[in-house]
Amino acid sequence: MEHRRFLSEGAGAFAALMLTGCGLASPESQSITLSGEKEPTATLTAPVSVSKTFTKKVYVHLMPWFETRESSGNGTWGVHWTMSTKNPDVVDSTGKRQIASHYYPLIGPYASGDKDVVEYQLLLMKYAGVDGVLIDWPGTLDCVDYPKNRQNAEAFINKTAAVGLEFAIVYEDHNLTLAPTYGCSVPDKLAAARNDMAYLRDNYFSRSNYIKVNNAPLLLDFGPQTFKSPDDWSNIFSPLSPKPTFLTLWYQSGDAGANAQGEYPWIYSDFITGLQNFYDNRPLNVKFGVAYPGFNTFYSEGGWGGPTWGLPYDGTGTFGQTLDMAKNSGVNWIQLATWNDYGEGTMIEPTREFGYGFLTTLQQKLGVSYGQSQLELIARLHEQRKQYAGDASKQAQLDQAFNYLVALQPDQAANILNDTQPPPTSPTVVNAGFESGMTGWNTWSPDGTAGAALTETYNGGHHSTYHLTHYSPGAFETWTYQMLNNIPNGNYRVRAWVRKGGDFHFSRLQAKICAECTPAATELGTYGDWTQLETPTIAVTAGYLEFGLHTKATSGSSFVHLDDVQVIRQ
């Protein structure tokens, strides 16, 4: 069924607020013995927490509501992949299914309860520096797909401790209002909400890795939207002792009165202004921050109602900007919104359009020592889980790789995964670090400003001395590129390190399969430090790939640096 999450309430600048979408607390140490056909026996202590220089808690908001034909129980795709207008059985020439989103998961549309997907997502979170998961939870009503959503949430919850992550619940009290619109009877909403609280108490709150704040279980609500008075929430929490540390959406805690200990911000059209106002002017006992990549809904195209405004992505710039704001705000908890709300375009998990860019940005800003190679290793584990489904011997080896990953021994996991299936060989980029000037690279300009592309040592290269620069005192447009011929057909991405300042009409890392073809491009944000980005995946069908940096500036004093370019065959 269609899920909509609307909230209309607020204060000051938020009077018309309308929203939709929606270090482990040390798990018990356990000894794991690993053995395999080609692996020496090893004893590991798992899970091991990822070290970070930023030590405050970072959680990610997860939607458990995606279904495939195989998982849905009725042979149809779930509505969050289809909305009212899309059919994922339609597949284009690049292998993309038709889904209700402007963005496409790197692993394709999936079932939220798929154990291999759960493993993949949790491991990515761990290696990106996330401490825990805030799981959107539908309640206990037996109505439309709510039971499937809860089942998927529990598949995720049941794996969190094994990976070394915490979890908590984001309650959807609005579902109790929506249920009658789907033909489900809810004669006593307060009683239904009390039942939900008892279920949380009996099934989640007592788990050792459930998130605790102020010595009580953390509970968030996406609203409130159904229960709008303190007396309601006192009634709802009556089965609980102690009461949870309860957070509402920003500017909504008055609806719960003393039952609420704080608030968390979300995504709204006033963007930085609203966030800064919340950080500066909202005194709260428990106050979360938020970081998100942008906002670009599919609701109109999908035939659903909902917000029509949007927020730019600026490559990964918006995500970095909102994360820096949260880090510098003084809050002790940050929520990443979201892991996978494709309908609203707020997903930070790997996609064809953004690659691993949001997660590598997170790694850098949290001070995590891991990088994209470990994230790709996790994707390789998922790929091989699917490739060798039903092969018990191979799955046992992959179980060992999982155990090495949760024990923070990715090199040992790589030995297993590479031995099972070596990664494809990627083409060589000539003079990838620009240490030999422009050797191997070409420059084109439509207006005679090709001289804006140069190599230099200013501020140093990424790993060596030189880098490519796009800069001119005046307006310019230049495309610095390299061509690969006779490469194997297949899927490719272009990856590079960039540093950028100032304003441009556009600046893109891009790849094309013919000179006149529309490029697969990633728009660059503003990066004070070297930041690794990559293009969306592009399908090479005639052995030709053209790639590089295309920049257009309408005035001077802006610059882009590019270094250490790679072409990755998937």
XYZ file of C-alpha atoms in Angstrom:
570
model
C 0.000 0.000 0.000
C 0.978 3.626 -0.414
C 2.681 5.101 2.627
C 2.604 8.842 3.155
C 4.096 10.667 6.105
C 2.807 14.202 6.320
C 3.153 16.549 9.253
C 1.657 20.023 9.428
C 2.568 21.847 12.595
C 5.358 24.098 13.760
C 6.595 27.329 15.270
C 8.051 30.468 13.745
C 9.602 29.590 10.396
C 8.079 26.127 10.675
C 4.417 27.064 10.910
C 3.709 25.323 7.619
C 6.031 22.389 8.170
C 5.099 19.482 5.907
C 7.301 16.450 5.910
C 7.161 13.002 4.429
C 9.298 9.996 4.172
C 10.429 8.783 6.435
C 30.734 2.202 19.102
C 28.159 -0.325 20.037
C 27.311 -0.320 23.736
C 29.737 -3.123 23.930
C 28.164 -6.345 22.756
C 29.173 -9.450 24.523
C 32.573 -10.564 23.304
C 32.432 -13.893 21.580
C 35.101 -16.168 20.173
C 34.663 -17.227 16.558
C 36.739 -19.992 15.044
C 37.177 -19.722 11.306
C 38.320 -22.531 9.095
C 37.991 -23.199 5.387
C 39.448 -25.177 2.566
C 42.207 -22.648 1.892
C 42.208 -20.580 5.064
C 44.285 -21.328 8.176
C 42.288 -21.665 11.347
C 41.959 -18.329 13.101
C 40.288 -17.261 16.310
C 38.751 -13.796 16.288
C 36.937 -11.682 18.818
C 33.881 -10.162 17.189
C 32.485 -7.697 16.651
C 35.122 -4.968 16.872
C 34.131 -1.303 16.918
C 35.410 1.010 14.196
C 37.725 3.722 15.526
C 36.844 7.323 14.656
C 38.271 10.717 15.482
C 34.706 12.065 15.834
C 33.433 10.274 18.899
C 29.832 11.445 19.278
C 27.118 9.015 18.225
C 26.082 8.855 14.565
C 22.946 6.918 13.668
C 21.242 6.343 10.323
C 17.487 6.297 9.607
C 16.429 3.135 7.747
C 13.237 2.307 5.808
C 12.364 -1.450 5.932
C 9.501 -1.209 3.428
C 10.903 -2.486 0.109
C 9.604 -5.688 -1.488
C 10.334 -7.631 -4.664
C 8.042 -10.099 -6.435
C 9.769 -12.928 -4.572
C 9.521 -11.371 -1.118
C 6.130 -9.640 -1.129
C 4.052 -12.772 -0.557
C 1.587 -11.876 -3.306
C 3.851 -12.006 -6.353
C 3.909 -8.264 -6.932
C 6.561 -5.605 -6.499
C 6.202 -3.463 -3.378
C 4.655 -0.017 -3.754
C 7.820 1.790 -2.739
C 9.442 0.542 -5.942
C 6.352 1.108 -8.081
C 4.259 3.932 -6.585
C 1.308 4.166 -9.004
C 3.116 4.456 -12.326
C 6.261 2.311 -12.504
C 6.888 -1.340 -13.362
C 10.225 -2.825 -12.273
C 9.737 -5.705 -14.713
C 10.619 -3.193 -17.450
C 14.421 -3.256 -17.847
C 16.440 -0.839 -19.994
C 19.613 -1.467 -22.015
C 21.871 -0.772 -19.009
C 20.101 -3.355 -16.864
C 18.143 -0.805 -14.821
C 14.638 -1.746 -13.780
C 11.950 0.910 -13.946
C 11.466 2.084 -10.358
C 9.742 5.000 -8.652
C 12.882 6.989 -7.957
C 15.289 9.354 -9.648
C 18.099 7.197 -8.226
C 19.005 3.534 -8.505
C 20.520 1.226 -5.868
C 23.942 -0.067 -6.841
C 22.689 -3.618 -6.142
C 19.361 -2.969 -7.894
C 15.901 -2.855 -6.271
C 15.852 -5.238 -3.320
C 13.751 -6.818 -0.599
C 14.345 -5.175 2.770
C 14.117 -8.514 4.586
C 16.581 -10.329 2.307
C 19.301 -11.640 4.627
C 22.041 -10.879 2.109
C 20.803 -7.309 1.709
C 20.633 -6.883 5.486
C 24.218 -8.125 5.798
C 25.400 -5.807 3.007
C 23.693 -2.726 4.430
C 24.849 -3.289 8.011
C 28.465 -3.892 6.989
C 28.469 -0.740 4.853
C 27.130 1.232 7.808
C 29.795 -0.186 10.077
C 32.711 0.607 7.763
C 31.324 4.100 7.100
C 31.523 4.892 10.827
C 27.835 4.587 11.769
C 27.167 3.562 15.379
C 23.590 2.354 15.023
C 20.344 2.251 13.074
C 17.095 4.122 13.732
C 14.501 1.864 12.136
C 11.194 3.186 10.825
C 8.647 0.936 12.561
C 4.995 0.504 11.488
C 3.467 -0.827 14.697
C 1.651 -4.115 15.290
C -1.560 -3.621 13.310
C -2.406 -6.437 10.901
C -3.138 -4.027 8.074
C -1.954 -3.880 4.439
C 1.847 -4.329 4.370
C 2.526 -3.254 7.976
C 3.241 -6.859 9.081
C 5.780 -7.265 6.242
C 7.439 -3.986 7.208
C 7.712 -5.152 10.819
C 9.059 -8.539 9.695
C 11.712 -6.788 7.610
C 12.611 -4.511 10.504
C 13.119 -7.532 12.721
C 15.329 -9.248 10.150
C 17.502 -6.153 10.366
C 17.317 -5.889 14.155
C 18.262 -9.535 14.589
C 21.541 -9.004 12.690
C 22.661 -5.723 14.300
C 24.448 -7.210 17.304
C 26.406 -9.661 15.152
C 27.798 -6.733 13.148
C 28.445 -4.586 16.215
C 25.788 -1.907 15.758
C 23.107 -0.518 18.050
C 19.490 0.094 17.065
C 16.398 1.984 18.143
C 12.855 2.478 16.860
C 11.240 5.408 15.048
C 7.529 4.955 15.723
C 4.934 5.750 13.042
C 1.951 6.797 15.156
C 0.384 8.155 11.939
C -0.220 4.578 10.768
C -3.066 4.337 13.262
C -4.811 7.169 11.405
C -3.950 5.805 7.957
C -5.135 2.245 8.676
C -8.907 2.981 8.383
C -8.267 4.590 4.972
C -7.014 1.151 3.868
C -10.129 -0.561 5.248
C -8.578 -1.685 8.540
C -10.609 -1.198 11.692
C -8.961 0.592 14.633
C -11.764 1.025 17.196
C -9.444 2.289 19.944
C -6.298 4.034 18.752
C -4.920 4.550 22.245
C -5.294 0.842 23.011
C -3.555 -0.003 19.734
C -0.685 2.342 20.628
C -0.397 0.766 24.100
C -0.149 -2.626 22.425
C 2.656 -1.263 20.257
C 4.530 -0.072 23.350
C 4.124 -3.443 25.045
C 5.510 -5.110 21.925
C 8.533 -2.799 21.941
C 9.071 -3.498 25.637
C 8.851 -7.271 25.246
C 10.808 -7.654 22.005
C 13.315 -4.819 21.642
C 13.950 -2.612 24.656
C 15.653 -5.307 26.722
C 18.207 -6.208 24.055
C 21.778 -5.397 25.020
C 22.388 -3.348 21.875
C 19.196 -1.282 22.041
C 20.217 2.391 22.208
C 19.876 3.908 25.673
C 19.893 7.647 26.356
C 19.746 8.905 29.944
C 19.487 5.281 31.128
C 16.246 4.633 29.251
C 15.460 3.144 25.831
C 15.525 5.737 23.049
C 12.250 6.052 21.132
C 11.673 8.507 18.286
C 8.324 9.339 16.722
C 7.774 10.648 13.200
C 5.434 13.328 14.427
C 3.371 13.000 16.545
C 0.630 13.035 13.941
C -2.171 10.962 15.522
C -1.691 11.655 19.242
C -1.448 15.366 19.898
C -1.787 15.781 23.667
C 0.390 14.995 26.715
C -2.465 12.952 28.209
C -2.472 10.732 25.129
C 1.219 9.957 25.532
C 0.922 9.364 29.270
C -1.764 6.817 28.431
C 0.313 5.237 25.639
C 3.412 4.892 27.836
C 1.498 3.399 30.790
C 2.731 -0.167 30.024
C 6.365 0.984 30.221
C 8.658 1.225 33.216
C 10.879 3.085 32.816
C 9.358 5.333 30.208
C 11.518 5.746 27.106
C 13.682 8.732 26.323
C 11.129 10.029 23.844
C 11.950 12.383 20.959
C 9.503 14.017 18.592
C 10.185 15.816 15.349
C 11.484 19.345 15.775
C 9.036 21.807 17.318
C 6.570 19.001 18.149
C 7.590 18.032 21.695
C 4.768 20.139 23.159
C 2.335 17.549 21.815
C 3.767 15.064 24.310
C 4.493 17.484 27.151
C 6.682 16.049 29.903
C 6.620 12.669 28.170
C 9.073 14.050 25.588
C 12.707 14.601 26.518
C 13.770 16.209 23.248
C 13.474 16.586 19.482
C 15.252 15.732 16.267
C 15.399 17.873 13.106
C 14.456 16.696 9.641
C 14.579 17.858 6.026
C 12.721 21.014 5.084
C 12.655 23.550 2.283
C 14.330 26.360 4.251
C 17.443 24.167 4.353
C 20.408 25.738 6.151
C 18.369 28.602 7.621
C 16.023 26.242 9.427
C 18.785 23.964 10.624
C 20.856 26.826 11.989
C 17.812 28.250 13.761
C 17.150 24.888 15.411
C 20.769 24.461 16.505
C 21.070 28.020 17.812
C 17.675 28.645 19.366
C 16.016 25.418 20.483
C 16.970 24.525 24.084
C 16.253 20.855 24.738
C 17.261 18.147 27.181
C 18.061 15.708 24.359
C 18.788 17.324 21.015
C 19.763 15.490 17.854
C 21.406 16.865 14.740
C 20.735 15.784 11.167
C 22.692 15.365 7.931
C 21.182 14.556 4.550
C 22.255 14.485 0.887
C 19.484 16.560 -0.731
C 15.783 16.183 -1.477
C 14.249 15.235 -4.830
C 10.956 13.382 -4.583
C 9.391 11.090 -7.149
C 5.886 11.608 -5.817
C 4.524 13.628 -8.723
C 5.962 11.280 -11.370
C 4.827 8.316 -9.314
C 1.233 9.479 -9.029
C 1.383 10.133 -5.285
C 0.747 13.365 -3.447
C 3.485 14.986 -1.450
C 6.008 17.808 -1.373
C 6.983 19.377 -4.689
C 9.938 21.421 -3.420
C 13.488 20.127 -3.596
C 16.985 20.722 -2.265
C 20.151 20.471 -4.386
C 22.755 17.762 -3.863
C 25.801 19.708 -5.091
C 27.504 16.361 -5.733
C 28.073 15.226 -2.168
C 28.393 18.841 -1.040
C 25.016 19.160 0.690
C 25.667 16.005 2.673
C 29.078 17.282 3.745
C 27.677 20.705 4.596
C 24.808 19.425 6.751
C 27.106 16.913 8.440
C 29.607 19.651 9.290
C 26.788 21.797 10.691
C 25.635 18.955 12.915
C 29.179 18.178 14.049
C 29.796 21.817 14.948
C 26.413 22.378 16.612
C 27.345 20.837 19.954
C 24.744 18.044 19.822
C 25.758 14.632 21.117
C 23.792 12.586 18.577
C 23.489 12.909 14.792
C 20.898 11.192 12.597
C 21.674 10.605 8.921
C 18.451 11.039 6.954
C 18.245 8.612 5.345
C 19.838 5.331 4.416
C 17.327 4.435 1.713
C 14.271 6.617 1.164
C 14.365 6.402 -2.634
C 10.966 8.021 -3.055
C 12.331 11.238 -1.562
C 15.869 10.906 -2.881
C 17.462 11.053 0.565
C 19.393 7.782 0.300
C 23.092 7.666 1.245
C 23.604 3.974 0.462
C 25.525 3.295 -2.802
C 23.671 4.157 -5.996
C 24.545 4.282 -9.668
C 24.233 8.055 -9.608
C 26.395 8.820 -6.570
C 28.467 5.655 -6.246
C 29.912 5.357 -2.741
C 30.331 9.146 -2.495
C 28.115 9.766 0.530
C 29.741 6.949 2.503
C 33.306 7.971 1.649
C 32.420 11.550 2.617
C 31.100 10.186 5.921
C 34.298 8.193 6.461
C 36.449 11.253 5.906
C 34.419 13.578 8.115
C 34.156 11.082 10.981
C 37.843 10.237 10.831
C 37.385 6.581 9.881
C 40.556 4.863 8.660
C 38.706 2.805 6.030
C 37.816 3.899 2.522
C 36.038 2.900 -0.626
C 38.043 -0.283 -1.171
C 36.513 -1.805 1.984
C 33.021 -0.705 0.897
C 33.568 -2.367 -2.467
C 34.733 -5.507 -0.689
C 31.384 -5.610 1.131
C 29.594 -5.231 -2.200
C 31.650 -8.144 -3.516
C 30.471 -10.255 -0.572
C 26.865 -9.447 -1.462
C 27.469 -10.241 -5.127
C 28.931 -13.619 -4.262
C 26.134 -14.388 -1.794
C 23.770 -14.115 -4.762
C 26.059 -15.803 -7.275
C 26.536 -18.883 -5.090
C 23.057 -19.067 -3.563
C 22.326 -22.699 -2.735
C 26.012 -23.687 -2.674
C 26.537 -24.610 0.986
C 30.319 -24.918 0.691
C 30.714 -21.481 -0.877
C 28.291 -19.937 1.583
C 30.363 -21.308 4.454
C 33.412 -19.541 3.013
C 31.409 -16.350 2.674
C 30.304 -16.707 6.310
C 33.998 -16.649 7.180
C 34.475 -13.499 5.125
C 31.584 -11.881 7.027
C 33.156 -12.826 10.358
C 36.485 -11.319 9.298
C 34.719 -8.121 8.261
C 32.905 -7.676 11.588
C 36.226 -8.343 13.334
C 37.800 -5.524 11.267
C 40.070 -7.835 9.321
C 39.080 -6.849 5.771
C 42.326 -8.118 4.238
C 41.529 -11.625 5.465
C 38.011 -11.270 4.056
C 39.506 -10.136 0.749
C 41.625 -13.280 0.579
C 38.443 -15.360 0.676
C 36.424 -13.181 -1.686
C 39.197 -12.735 -4.241
C 39.984 -16.447 -4.164
C 36.312 -17.221 -4.776
C 36.047 -14.767 -7.660
C 38.847 -12.390 -8.672
C 37.615 -8.885 -9.385
C 37.593 -7.870 -13.067
C 40.714 -6.164 -14.378
C 40.271 -2.409 -14.734
C 41.826 -0.391 -17.585
C 44.953 1.675 -16.969
C 44.650 5.460 -17.020
C 47.680 7.090 -18.643
C 49.369 9.672 -16.397
C 46.563 9.330 -13.856
C 48.316 11.614 -11.349
C 49.414 14.297 -13.866
C 53.056 13.935 -12.878
C 53.954 14.004 -16.606
C 52.049 17.197 -17.371
C 49.200 16.700 -19.836
C 50.662 13.531 -21.384
C 47.801 11.199 -22.291
C 45.172 13.903 -21.777
C 43.324 16.081 -24.299
C 41.641 19.428 -23.777
C 38.695 20.841 -25.719
C 37.004 24.219 -25.419
C 34.063 25.711 -27.362
C 35.236 29.281 -26.813
C 39.031 29.263 -27.065
C 39.669 28.978 -23.320
C 41.442 25.610 -23.326
C 44.329 27.311 -21.527
C 42.235 27.197 -18.346
C 43.309 23.536 -18.067
C 46.841 23.158 -16.727
C 48.960 21.044 -14.420
C 50.598 22.594 -11.384
C 51.830 21.974 -7.841
C 49.715 24.626 -6.083
C 48.742 23.344 -2.595
C 50.152 19.912 -3.560
C 48.664 16.905 -5.280
C 46.652 14.177 -3.635
C 49.464 11.639 -3.249
C 52.269 13.296 -5.201
C 53.363 16.716 -6.434
C 51.231 17.658 -9.422
C 47.516 17.810 -10.166
C 45.233 19.053 -12.933
C 43.731 22.495 -12.434
C 40.802 24.200 -14.156
C 41.209 27.938 -13.517
C 41.161 31.256 -15.341
C 40.879 34.900 -14.213
C 37.810 35.192 -16.449
C 34.960 33.074 -17.760
C 35.903 29.784 -19.418
C 34.703 26.352 -20.482
C 37.089 23.417 -20.850
C 36.841 19.630 -21.055
C 39.986 17.701 -20.109
C 39.597 14.091 -21.133
C 41.211 10.779 -22.006
C 39.942 8.089 -24.360
C 40.097 4.313 -23.968
C 39.585 2.132 -27.039
C 38.986 -1.597 -27.399
C 38.173 -2.181 -23.734
C 35.865 -5.094 -22.823
C 32.192 -4.216 -22.905
C 30.611 -4.003 -19.484
C 29.853 -1.589 -16.664
C 32.418 1.026 -15.651
C 32.794 3.920 -13.236
C 35.349 6.747 -13.221
C 36.810 7.692 -9.852
C 39.077 10.602 -8.942
C 40.164 12.869 -6.109
C 38.948 16.463 -6.365
C 39.333 19.764 -4.547
C 37.182 22.740 -5.523
C 36.423 26.293 -4.491
C 34.235 29.076 -5.800
C 31.188 29.105 -8.029
C 30.745 27.549 -11.461
C 27.978 27.220 -13.977
C 28.919 23.542 -13.682
C 31.890 21.329 -12.904
C 31.511 17.607 -13.592
C 33.438 14.394 -13.370
C 31.981 12.561 -16.332
C 32.236 9.602 -18.709
C 30.772 9.002 -22.197
C 30.633 6.038 -24.576
C 30.770 8.234 -27.672
C 31.789 11.827 -28.338
C 28.198 13.013 -28.779
C 26.608 10.770 -26.135
C 25.009 12.095 -22.974
C 27.579 11.657 -20.202
C 27.231 9.839 -16.919
C 28.241 12.714 -14.661
C 28.696 13.655 -11.027
C 28.368 17.355 -10.230
C 31.170 18.531 -7.979
C 30.428 20.249 -4.706
C 32.813 22.547 -2.835
C 35.638 20.674 -1.121
C 38.341 22.353 0.943
C 40.248 19.075 1.189
C 40.862 16.305 -1.311
C 37.653 14.294 -1.661
C 37.155 11.089 -3.645
C 34.196 11.065 -6.039
C 33.055 8.830 -8.858
C 30.676 8.919 -11.776
C 27.518 6.870 -11.994
C 27.942 3.491 -13.645
C 28.012 3.602 -17.430
C 27.577 0.620 -19.773
C 30.289 0.357 -22.461
C 28.827 -1.377 -25.505
C 31.350 -0.630 -28.284
C 34.708 -0.802 -26.492
C 35.060 2.992 -26.143
C 35.105 5.211 -23.059
C 35.821 8.943 -22.887
C 36.230 10.435 -19.416
C 37.521 13.433 -17.514
C 36.674 16.835 -16.038
C 34.296 19.310 -17.721
C 34.054 22.780 -16.188
C 32.251 25.981 -17.170
C 32.784 29.181 -15.182
C 30.952 32.454 -15.785
C 33.550 34.521 -13.924
C 37.063 34.188 -12.584
C 38.559 33.361 -9.164
C 37.171 29.805 -8.980
C 39.222 26.620 -9.288
C 38.983 22.838 -9.527
C 41.821 20.396 -8.830
C 41.728 16.785 -10.122
C 44.160 13.967 -9.319
C 44.645 10.196 -9.224
C 42.018 9.258 -11.809
C 40.870 5.640 -12.069
C 38.546 3.722 -14.371
C 36.880 0.872 -12.478
C 35.421 -2.103 -14.289
C 32.586 -3.661 -12.295
